[in-house]
Amino acid sequence: MNENKDKFSSNFGFLMASIGSAVGLGNIWGFPYKMGMNGGFTFLIVYLLLVFTVGLPLMMGEIALGRKSEKGAIQAYKTFSPKFKFVGWFNVIAPFLLLCFYVVFGGYILKYLIANLKNLFSAGSSKIAVTHTGAFFEEFISAGTEPMIYAWIFLAVTLIIVSLGVSGGIEKFSNFAMPTLTIMLIIIVIRACTLEGAGEGLKFIFKPDVSKFEGLGFLEVFAAAGSQMFFSLSLSSGAIIAYGSYLSKNSNIEKNAAIITLSDAIISIFAALAVMPAVFAFGLEPQAGPGLLFVSLQAVFNDMGTTGPLFASIFYLLVLFAALTSSIAMTEGFLSSILDAQVARGKKPNRKLVSALVYLATVLGSSLISYDALGNSNLHHPFGLSTWLDFFDLLAEGILMPLGGLCLAIMLGWFYPTSLDDEYAQGSKFKSKNLYRFCIRYIAPPVLLLIVIVQLNAFFG
Ligand code: PHE
């Protein structure tokens, strides 16, 4: 065992960082909307089934792969099986692409947090226009340098934490951010569910709707649930492998993976309870993506009267923590492989220098996306897509991640079915062995194949 490696100082730290990686914008703006649009309670059942039959075994696989090799994705795959080294590359390119657009949204969150804190402390003098939240958002994202600067600040915070190391930066921040986030989320859920008219929102998310399951509609729901699950658990993005490589040898992988996947699902459900009742209580339309978080919800907070700025500040702070712990994980997902490459060349890994270089590279990538959002972009976009964000998203979420997951399932299920058993057996009785084997062989590959097909079809179809 490599004693010099900077590792998590406790199992709790590993859990907070990994749950932090999983809980992000996917939970807060992806899940509630998708659940409402895809059959409500029935979607939830399909989602949970996929979490435990596909997400959980892959989560175990990635943690074990990382811990066994004590390396980031590329080296981890290479040492496990040189044939599958290319999957390591997928796992390293994808999180960089994700980071480039995640920081743009991180910047928006920062802007909204600051605007709402100003409201809170200045008794309304700089108040966000109550009836014009849509215009406020449009104005901000088309304001040229302003959204870029916010993205750069968000990115700087991410990289400062990463540059402080695993136990000194990532673990310390996660240990503080994740419990705080949970408490803030509970406060917002209670507020949202006790609003007059909240029932409509609860109906939107929980109403069982089997009509979606007729004919081929079923496959769509299935794929929507599957890709949401995959992104939400941060699989195939180098993050979980990297965190696994910093996990102590006597920790129980089976139990840790179960806690991470379950916590992520619970927080998604809580996010749905926080967001949708409020949107419906104020008679707004549920929408997907940034519009939900920055237009609809800001309108809700503005309408809450004097307590609005307080709840808004709590809400955007909790979203900021969720986004930061995710952007940190994405960064570590590829940075760990760069540090490994330095070691392989006989050099001393220089985390601070690499963090600074990653900062510059991400500023470039994210600027393409911010520039596009100005609305009058004259940039060229590959494959006839309409924005660079779509291109980055297509490559990462649409192709590299599900394809990486498919290869992982085939590698662990069919090529080397028993070679991680010793890793699982450490600190655990590996009670789920037969179930694990069955899921990773027969359930995960077809589900992931379906996700790849549906994702590609959604972009090009
Ligand atoms: N799971 C995060 C979310 O739901 C996104 C993420 C993907 C984080 C990959 C790290 C790595 O927002």
Coordinates of C-alpha atoms and ligand atoms in Angstrom, one line a residue:
M1 CA 0.0 0.0 0.0
N2 CA 1.2 3.5 -0.9
E3 CA 1.7 5.2 2.5
N4 CA 2.7 8.5 1.0
K5 CA -0.5 9.0 -1.0
D6 CA -2.7 11.8 0.3
K7 CA -5.9 9.9 1.3
F8 CA -9.2 10.6 3.1
S9 CA -8.6 10.6 6.8
S10 CA -11.8 8.9 7.6
N11 CA -14.6 6.8 6.0
F12 CA -17.0 9.6 6.8
G13 CA -14.8 12.0 4.7
F14 CA -14.9 9.6 1.8
L15 CA -18.7 9.4 2.1
M16 CA -19.2 13.1 2.3
A17 CA -17.0 13.8 -0.7
S18 CA -18.7 11.0 -2.8
I19 CA -22.2 12.0 -1.8
G20 CA -21.1 15.6 -2.6
S21 CA -20.0 14.4 -6.0
A22 CA -23.3 12.7 -6.6
V23 CA -25.6 15.5 -5.3
G24 CA -25.5 18.4 -7.7
L25 CA -27.5 20.2 -10.3
G26 CA -28.7 16.9 -11.6
N27 CA -30.6 16.3 -8.4
I28 CA -31.9 19.9 -8.1
W29 CA -33.0 20.9 -11.6
G30 CA -32.9 17.6 -13.4
F31 CA -34.7 15.1 -11.2
P32 CA -37.9 17.0 -10.2
Y33 CA -38.7 18.0 -13.7
K34 CA -37.9 14.7 -15.3
M35 CA -40.0 12.9 -12.6
G36 CA -43.0 15.2 -13.3
M37 CA -42.7 14.8 -17.0
N38 CA -42.2 11.1 -17.2
G39 CA -44.9 9.5 -15.1
G40 CA -44.4 10.8 -11.6
F41 CA -44.5 8.0 -9.1
T42 CA -44.1 5.3 -11.7
F43 CA -40.9 7.1 -12.9
L44 CA -39.7 7.0 -9.3
I45 CA -40.1 3.3 -9.1
V46 CA -38.3 2.7 -12.4
Y47 CA -35.6 5.1 -11.3
L48 CA -35.1 3.4 -7.9
L49 CA -35.0 0.0 -9.6
L50 CA -32.2 1.2 -12.0
V51 CA -30.3 2.8 -9.1
F52 CA -30.1 -0.5 -7.3
T53 CA -29.6 -2.9 -10.2
V54 CA -27.3 -0.8 -12.4
G55 CA -26.1 2.2 -10.4
L56 CA -25.1 0.4 -7.3
P57 CA -23.1 -2.4 -8.9
L58 CA -21.2 0.1 -11.1
M59 CA -20.6 2.4 -8.1
M60 CA -19.1 -0.6 -6.3
G61 CA -17.0 -1.5 -9.4
E62 CA -15.6 2.0 -9.7
I63 CA -14.7 2.4 -6.0
A64 CA -13.0 -1.1 -6.0
L65 CA -11.1 -0.3 -9.3
G66 CA -9.8 2.9 -7.7
R67 CA -8.9 1.4 -4.4
K68 CA -7.2 -1.7 -5.9
S69 CA -5.0 0.4 -8.2
E70 CA -4.7 3.4 -5.9
K71 CA -4.7 5.4 -9.2
G72 CA -6.9 7.7 -11.1
A73 CA -9.1 6.5 -14.0
I74 CA -6.5 6.0 -16.8
Q75 CA -3.9 4.1 -14.7
A76 CA -6.7 2.3 -12.8
Y77 CA -8.1 0.8 -16.1
K78 CA -4.6 0.2 -17.4
T79 CA -3.4 -1.7 -14.4
F80 CA -6.6 -3.7 -14.3
S81 CA -6.6 -4.6 -18.0
P82 CA -4.5 -2.9 -20.7
K83 CA -7.3 -3.8 -23.2
F84 CA -9.7 -1.5 -21.4
K85 CA -7.3 1.5 -21.0
F86 CA -9.3 3.5 -23.5
V87 CA -12.2 3.5 -21.0
G88 CA -9.9 5.4 -18.6
W89 CA -9.5 8.0 -21.3
F90 CA -13.3 8.3 -21.7
N91 CA -13.4 8.8 -17.9
V92 CA -10.9 11.7 -18.1
I93 CA -12.2 13.6 -21.1
A94 CA -15.8 13.5 -20.0
P95 CA -15.4 15.3 -16.6
F96 CA -13.3 18.1 -18.2
L97 CA -16.1 18.8 -20.7
L98 CA -18.7 18.7 -17.9
L99 CA -16.6 21.1 -15.8
C100 CA -16.5 23.6 -18.6
F101 CA -20.3 24.1 -18.6
Y102 CA -20.9 23.3 -14.9
V103 CA -18.8 26.3 -13.9
V104 CA -21.0 28.6 -16.1
F105 CA -24.0 27.5 -14.1
G106 CA -22.0 27.7 -10.9
G107 CA -21.4 31.4 -11.8
Y108 CA -25.1 31.9 -12.2
I109 CA -25.8 30.5 -8.8
L110 CA -23.1 32.7 -7.3
K111 CA -24.8 35.8 -8.9
Y112 CA -28.2 34.8 -7.5
L113 CA -26.8 34.1 -4.1
I114 CA -25.2 37.5 -3.9
A115 CA -28.2 39.3 -5.3
N116 CA -30.5 37.7 -2.7
L117 CA -28.0 38.3 0.1
K118 CA -28.1 42.0 -0.9
N119 CA -31.8 42.0 -0.7
L120 CA -31.6 40.4 2.7
F121 CA -29.3 43.0 4.1
S122 CA -30.3 46.1 2.3
A123 CA -34.0 45.9 3.0
G124 CA -34.9 45.8 -0.7
S125 CA -33.0 48.7 -2.2
S126 CA -31.3 46.5 -4.8
K127 CA -34.3 44.2 -5.0
I128 CA -34.6 41.9 -8.0
A129 CA -37.6 43.0 -10.1
V130 CA -40.5 41.0 -8.7
T131 CA -42.4 40.5 -12.0
H132 CA -39.4 40.4 -14.3
T133 CA -37.3 37.5 -13.2
G134 CA -37.2 36.3 -16.8
A135 CA -35.8 39.6 -18.0
F136 CA -33.4 39.8 -15.0
F137 CA -32.0 36.4 -16.0
E138 CA -31.8 37.2 -19.7
E139 CA -30.0 40.5 -19.0
F140 CA -27.5 38.8 -16.7
I141 CA -26.5 36.0 -19.1
S142 CA -26.2 38.4 -22.0
A143 CA -24.2 40.9 -20.0
G144 CA -20.9 40.1 -21.8
T145 CA -18.2 39.7 -19.2
E146 CA -20.3 39.6 -16.1
P147 CA -21.4 35.9 -16.3
M148 CA -17.9 35.0 -17.4
I149 CA -16.4 36.6 -14.3
Y150 CA -18.8 34.8 -12.0
A151 CA -17.9 31.5 -13.7
W152 CA -14.2 32.2 -13.2
I153 CA -14.8 33.0 -9.5
F154 CA -16.7 29.7 -9.1
L155 CA -13.9 27.9 -10.9
A156 CA -11.3 29.5 -8.7
V157 CA -13.0 28.4 -5.5
T158 CA -13.3 24.9 -6.9
L159 CA -9.6 24.8 -7.8
I160 CA -8.4 26.3 -4.6
I161 CA -10.2 23.6 -2.6
V162 CA -8.8 20.9 -5.0
S163 CA -5.2 22.4 -4.8
L164 CA -5.3 22.0 -1.0
G165 CA -5.4 18.2 -1.5
V166 CA -7.6 15.3 -0.7
S167 CA -7.7 15.4 3.1
G168 CA -6.8 19.1 3.5
G169 CA -9.1 20.5 0.9
I170 CA -11.8 18.1 -0.6
E171 CA -12.5 16.2 2.6
K172 CA -12.6 19.2 4.9
F173 CA -14.9 21.2 2.6
S174 CA -17.2 18.2 2.0
N175 CA -17.4 17.4 5.7
F176 CA -18.7 20.9 6.3
A177 CA -20.8 21.5 3.1
M178 CA -22.8 18.2 2.9
P179 CA -24.3 18.2 6.4
T180 CA -25.1 21.9 6.1
L181 CA -26.7 21.4 2.7
T182 CA -28.9 18.7 4.1
I183 CA -30.2 20.9 6.9
M184 CA -30.8 23.8 4.5
L185 CA -32.7 21.5 2.2
I186 CA -34.9 20.3 5.0
I187 CA -35.8 23.9 5.9
I188 CA -36.7 24.7 2.3
V189 CA -38.8 21.5 1.9
I190 CA -40.8 22.4 5.0
R191 CA -41.4 25.9 3.7
A192 CA -42.3 24.7 0.2
C193 CA -44.7 22.0 1.3
T194 CA -46.5 24.3 3.8
L195 CA -47.3 26.9 1.1
E196 CA -50.9 27.3 0.2
G197 CA -51.5 25.4 -3.1
A198 CA -48.4 23.2 -2.7
G199 CA -50.6 20.2 -3.3
E200 CA -50.6 20.8 -7.1
G201 CA -46.9 20.5 -7.2
L202 CA -46.9 17.3 -5.2
K203 CA -49.4 16.0 -7.7
F204 CA -47.2 16.9 -10.6
I205 CA -44.3 15.0 -9.2
F206 CA -46.0 12.1 -7.5
K207 CA -49.1 11.4 -9.6
P208 CA -48.7 7.9 -11.0
D209 CA -49.2 8.0 -14.8
V210 CA -49.0 4.7 -16.5
S211 CA -50.0 6.2 -19.9
K212 CA -46.3 7.0 -20.4
F213 CA -45.7 3.3 -20.3
E214 CA -47.7 2.3 -23.3
G215 CA -46.0 1.1 -26.4
L216 CA -42.5 2.5 -27.0
G217 CA -43.1 5.2 -24.4
F218 CA -41.9 2.8 -21.8
L219 CA -38.4 2.7 -23.4
E220 CA -38.2 6.5 -23.3
V221 CA -39.1 6.6 -19.6
F222 CA -36.6 3.9 -19.0
A223 CA -33.9 5.7 -20.8
A224 CA -34.7 9.1 -19.2
A225 CA -34.5 7.4 -15.7
G226 CA -31.3 5.6 -16.7
S227 CA -29.4 8.5 -18.0
Q228 CA -30.6 10.7 -15.0
M229 CA -29.4 8.0 -12.6
F230 CA -26.0 7.7 -14.4
F231 CA -25.2 11.4 -14.4
S232 CA -26.5 11.8 -10.9
L233 CA -24.3 9.1 -9.5
S234 CA -21.3 10.7 -11.2
L235 CA -20.4 7.3 -12.8
S236 CA -17.9 7.1 -15.7
S237 CA -16.5 10.4 -14.9
G238 CA -13.2 9.5 -13.1
A239 CA -14.6 11.0 -9.9
I240 CA -15.6 7.8 -8.1
I241 CA -12.5 6.0 -9.2
A242 CA -10.3 8.8 -7.9
Y243 CA -12.2 9.0 -4.6
G244 CA -11.9 5.1 -4.3
S245 CA -8.2 5.4 -4.8
Y246 CA -8.1 7.6 -1.6
L247 CA -10.1 5.2 0.5
S248 CA -8.6 3.2 3.2
K249 CA -8.0 -0.5 2.5
N250 CA -10.2 -1.7 5.4
S251 CA -13.3 0.2 4.5
N252 CA -16.4 -1.7 3.4
I253 CA -17.0 -0.9 -0.3
E254 CA -20.4 -2.7 -0.5
K255 CA -21.8 -0.6 2.4
N256 CA -20.3 2.7 1.2
A257 CA -21.6 2.3 -2.3
A258 CA -25.1 1.5 -0.9
I259 CA -25.0 4.7 1.3
I260 CA -23.9 6.9 -1.6
T261 CA -26.5 5.7 -4.0
L262 CA -29.3 5.8 -1.4
S263 CA -28.4 9.2 -0.2
D264 CA -28.3 10.6 -3.7
A265 CA -31.8 9.2 -4.4
I266 CA -33.2 10.6 -1.1
I267 CA -31.7 14.0 -1.8
S268 CA -33.3 13.9 -5.3
I269 CA -36.7 13.2 -3.8
F270 CA -36.2 16.0 -1.3
A271 CA -35.2 18.4 -4.1
A272 CA -38.4 17.5 -5.9
L273 CA -40.3 18.3 -2.6
A274 CA -38.5 21.6 -2.3
V275 CA -38.9 22.8 -5.9
M276 CA -42.2 21.7 -7.4
P277 CA -44.7 22.6 -4.6
A278 CA -43.3 26.1 -4.6
V279 CA -43.5 26.5 -8.3
F280 CA -47.1 25.3 -8.4
A281 CA -48.2 27.2 -5.3
F282 CA -47.3 30.4 -7.2
G283 CA -49.1 29.3 -10.3
L284 CA -45.9 29.0 -12.4
E285 CA -45.2 26.4 -15.1
P286 CA -42.6 23.8 -14.3
Q287 CA -39.7 24.1 -16.7
A288 CA -36.5 22.3 -17.4
G289 CA -33.0 23.4 -16.8
P290 CA -31.8 26.9 -15.8
G291 CA -35.3 28.4 -16.3
L292 CA -36.5 26.4 -13.3
L293 CA -33.8 27.4 -10.9
F294 CA -33.2 31.0 -11.9
V295 CA -36.5 32.2 -13.3
S296 CA -39.4 30.2 -11.7
L297 CA -37.8 29.8 -8.3
Q298 CA -36.6 33.4 -8.0
A299 CA -40.2 34.5 -8.9
V300 CA -41.4 32.2 -6.0
F301 CA -39.0 33.8 -3.6
N302 CA -39.9 37.3 -4.7
D303 CA -43.5 36.6 -4.0
M304 CA -42.9 35.3 -0.5
G305 CA -42.8 38.8 0.9
T306 CA -40.4 39.7 3.7
T307 CA -39.2 36.2 4.3
G308 CA -38.4 35.7 0.5
P309 CA -34.8 37.0 0.6
L310 CA -34.0 34.8 3.6
F311 CA -35.3 31.6 2.0
A312 CA -33.8 32.5 -1.3
S313 CA -30.4 33.0 0.3
I314 CA -30.6 29.7 2.1
F315 CA -31.7 28.0 -1.2
Y316 CA -29.0 29.4 -3.4
L317 CA -26.4 28.7 -0.8
L318 CA -27.4 25.1 -0.7
V319 CA -27.4 24.9 -4.5
L320 CA -23.9 26.5 -4.4
F321 CA -22.6 23.8 -2.0
A322 CA -24.2 21.1 -4.2
A323 CA -22.6 22.5 -7.3
L324 CA -19.2 23.1 -5.7
T325 CA -18.8 19.5 -4.3
S326 CA -19.7 18.3 -7.8
S327 CA -17.3 20.5 -9.7
I328 CA -14.6 19.5 -7.2
A329 CA -15.3 15.8 -8.0
M330 CA -15.2 16.4 -11.8
T331 CA -11.9 18.2 -11.4
E332 CA -10.4 15.4 -9.3
G333 CA -11.8 13.0 -11.9
F334 CA -9.2 14.1 -14.5
L335 CA -6.6 15.8 -12.3
S336 CA -5.9 12.6 -10.5
S337 CA -4.8 11.0 -13.8
I338 CA -2.5 14.0 -14.6
L339 CA -0.8 13.6 -11.2
D340 CA -0.4 9.9 -11.9
A341 CA 1.3 10.7 -15.2
Q342 CA 3.8 12.9 -13.4
V343 CA 4.5 10.1 -11.0
A344 CA 4.9 7.6 -13.8
R345 CA 7.6 9.9 -15.3
G346 CA 9.5 9.8 -12.1
K347 CA 8.5 13.3 -11.1
K348 CA 7.0 14.5 -7.9
P349 CA 3.3 15.2 -8.4
N350 CA 2.7 18.9 -8.3
R351 CA -1.0 19.4 -7.4
K352 CA -0.8 23.2 -7.1
L353 CA 0.8 23.7 -10.5
V354 CA -1.6 21.2 -12.2
S355 CA -4.6 23.0 -10.5
A356 CA -3.4 26.3 -11.9
L357 CA -3.1 24.9 -15.4
V358 CA -6.5 23.2 -15.2
Y359 CA -7.8 26.7 -14.2
L360 CA -6.5 28.2 -17.4
A361 CA -7.8 25.4 -19.6
T362 CA -11.2 25.5 -18.1
V363 CA -11.4 29.3 -18.4
L364 CA -10.9 28.8 -22.2
G365 CA -13.5 26.0 -22.5
S366 CA -16.1 27.7 -20.3
S367 CA -15.7 31.0 -22.2
L368 CA -16.9 29.3 -25.4
I369 CA -20.1 28.4 -23.5
S370 CA -20.6 31.8 -21.9
Y371 CA -19.9 33.6 -25.1
D372 CA -22.6 31.5 -26.9
A373 CA -25.1 32.4 -24.2
L374 CA -24.8 36.1 -25.2
G375 CA -27.4 35.3 -27.8
N376 CA -25.7 36.8 -30.8
S377 CA -23.0 34.3 -31.0
N378 CA -21.3 34.0 -34.4
L379 CA -19.3 31.0 -33.3
H380 CA -19.2 27.9 -35.5
H381 CA -20.7 24.8 -33.8
P382 CA -19.8 21.2 -34.7
F383 CA -22.3 18.7 -36.1
G384 CA -24.8 21.4 -36.8
L385 CA -25.6 21.7 -33.1
S386 CA -26.8 25.1 -31.9
T387 CA -24.4 25.7 -29.0
W388 CA -21.1 24.6 -27.7
L389 CA -22.9 23.6 -24.5
D390 CA -24.8 21.0 -26.6
F391 CA -21.6 19.8 -28.1
F392 CA -19.8 19.4 -24.8
D393 CA -22.9 17.8 -23.3
L394 CA -23.4 15.4 -26.2
L395 CA -19.8 14.2 -26.1
A396 CA -19.7 13.8 -22.3
E397 CA -23.2 12.9 -21.1
G398 CA -24.4 11.5 -24.4
I399 CA -21.5 9.4 -25.6
L400 CA -18.4 9.1 -23.4
M401 CA -20.1 8.4 -20.1
P402 CA -22.8 5.8 -21.1
L403 CA -20.3 4.1 -23.4
G404 CA -17.7 4.1 -20.6
G405 CA -20.3 2.6 -18.3
L406 CA -21.2 0.0 -20.8
C407 CA -17.5 -1.0 -21.2
L408 CA -17.1 -1.1 -17.4
A409 CA -20.1 -3.4 -17.1
I410 CA -18.8 -5.7 -19.8
M411 CA -15.3 -5.7 -18.4
L412 CA -16.5 -6.6 -14.9
G413 CA -19.4 -8.8 -15.8
W414 CA -17.9 -10.8 -18.6
F415 CA -14.2 -10.5 -18.9
Y416 CA -13.0 -10.5 -15.3
P417 CA -16.0 -11.5 -13.2
T418 CA -14.2 -12.4 -10.1
S419 CA -11.1 -10.2 -10.1
L420 CA -12.5 -7.6 -7.8
D421 CA -13.9 -10.1 -5.3
D422 CA -10.9 -9.8 -3.0
E423 CA -11.3 -6.0 -2.9
Y424 CA -15.0 -6.3 -2.0
A425 CA -14.3 -8.9 0.6
Q426 CA -12.1 -6.5 2.6
G427 CA -14.0 -5.1 5.5
S428 CA -17.1 -6.8 4.3
K429 CA -18.7 -10.3 3.9
F430 CA -19.7 -9.4 0.3
K431 CA -23.2 -10.7 1.0
S432 CA -24.6 -9.3 -2.3
K433 CA -22.1 -11.3 -4.4
N434 CA -24.7 -13.3 -6.5
L435 CA -27.0 -10.4 -7.0
Y436 CA -24.1 -8.1 -7.9
R437 CA -22.8 -10.6 -10.4
F438 CA -26.3 -11.1 -12.0
C439 CA -26.9 -7.3 -12.3
I440 CA -23.6 -6.4 -13.7
R441 CA -23.8 -9.2 -16.3
Y442 CA -27.3 -9.2 -17.4
I443 CA -29.0 -5.9 -16.4
A444 CA -26.4 -3.2 -16.7
P445 CA -25.1 -3.9 -20.3
P446 CA -28.6 -3.8 -22.0
V447 CA -29.7 -0.8 -20.0
L448 CA -26.5 1.2 -20.8
L449 CA -26.8 0.3 -24.4
L450 CA -30.3 1.6 -24.5
I451 CA -29.2 4.8 -22.9
V452 CA -26.5 5.3 -25.5
I453 CA -29.0 4.8 -28.3
V454 CA -31.6 7.1 -26.8
Q455 CA -29.1 9.8 -26.0
L456 CA -27.8 9.8 -29.6
N457 CA -31.3 9.8 -31.0
A458 CA -32.3 12.7 -28.8
F459 CA -29.4 14.8 -30.2
F460 CA -29.5 13.8 -33.8
G461 CA -33.0 12.4 -34.2
Ligands
PHE1 N1 -23.6 14.1 -10.1 C1 -23.5 15.4 -10.4 C2 -24.9 16.1 -10.5 O1 -25.9 15.4 -10.3 C3 -22.7 15.7 -11.6 C4 -21.4 15.1 -11.7 C5 -21.1 14.3 -12.8 C6 -20.4 15.3 -10.7 C7 -19.8 13.7 -12.8 C8 -19.2 14.7 -10.8 C9 -18.9 13.9 -11.9 O2 -25.0 17.2 -10.7

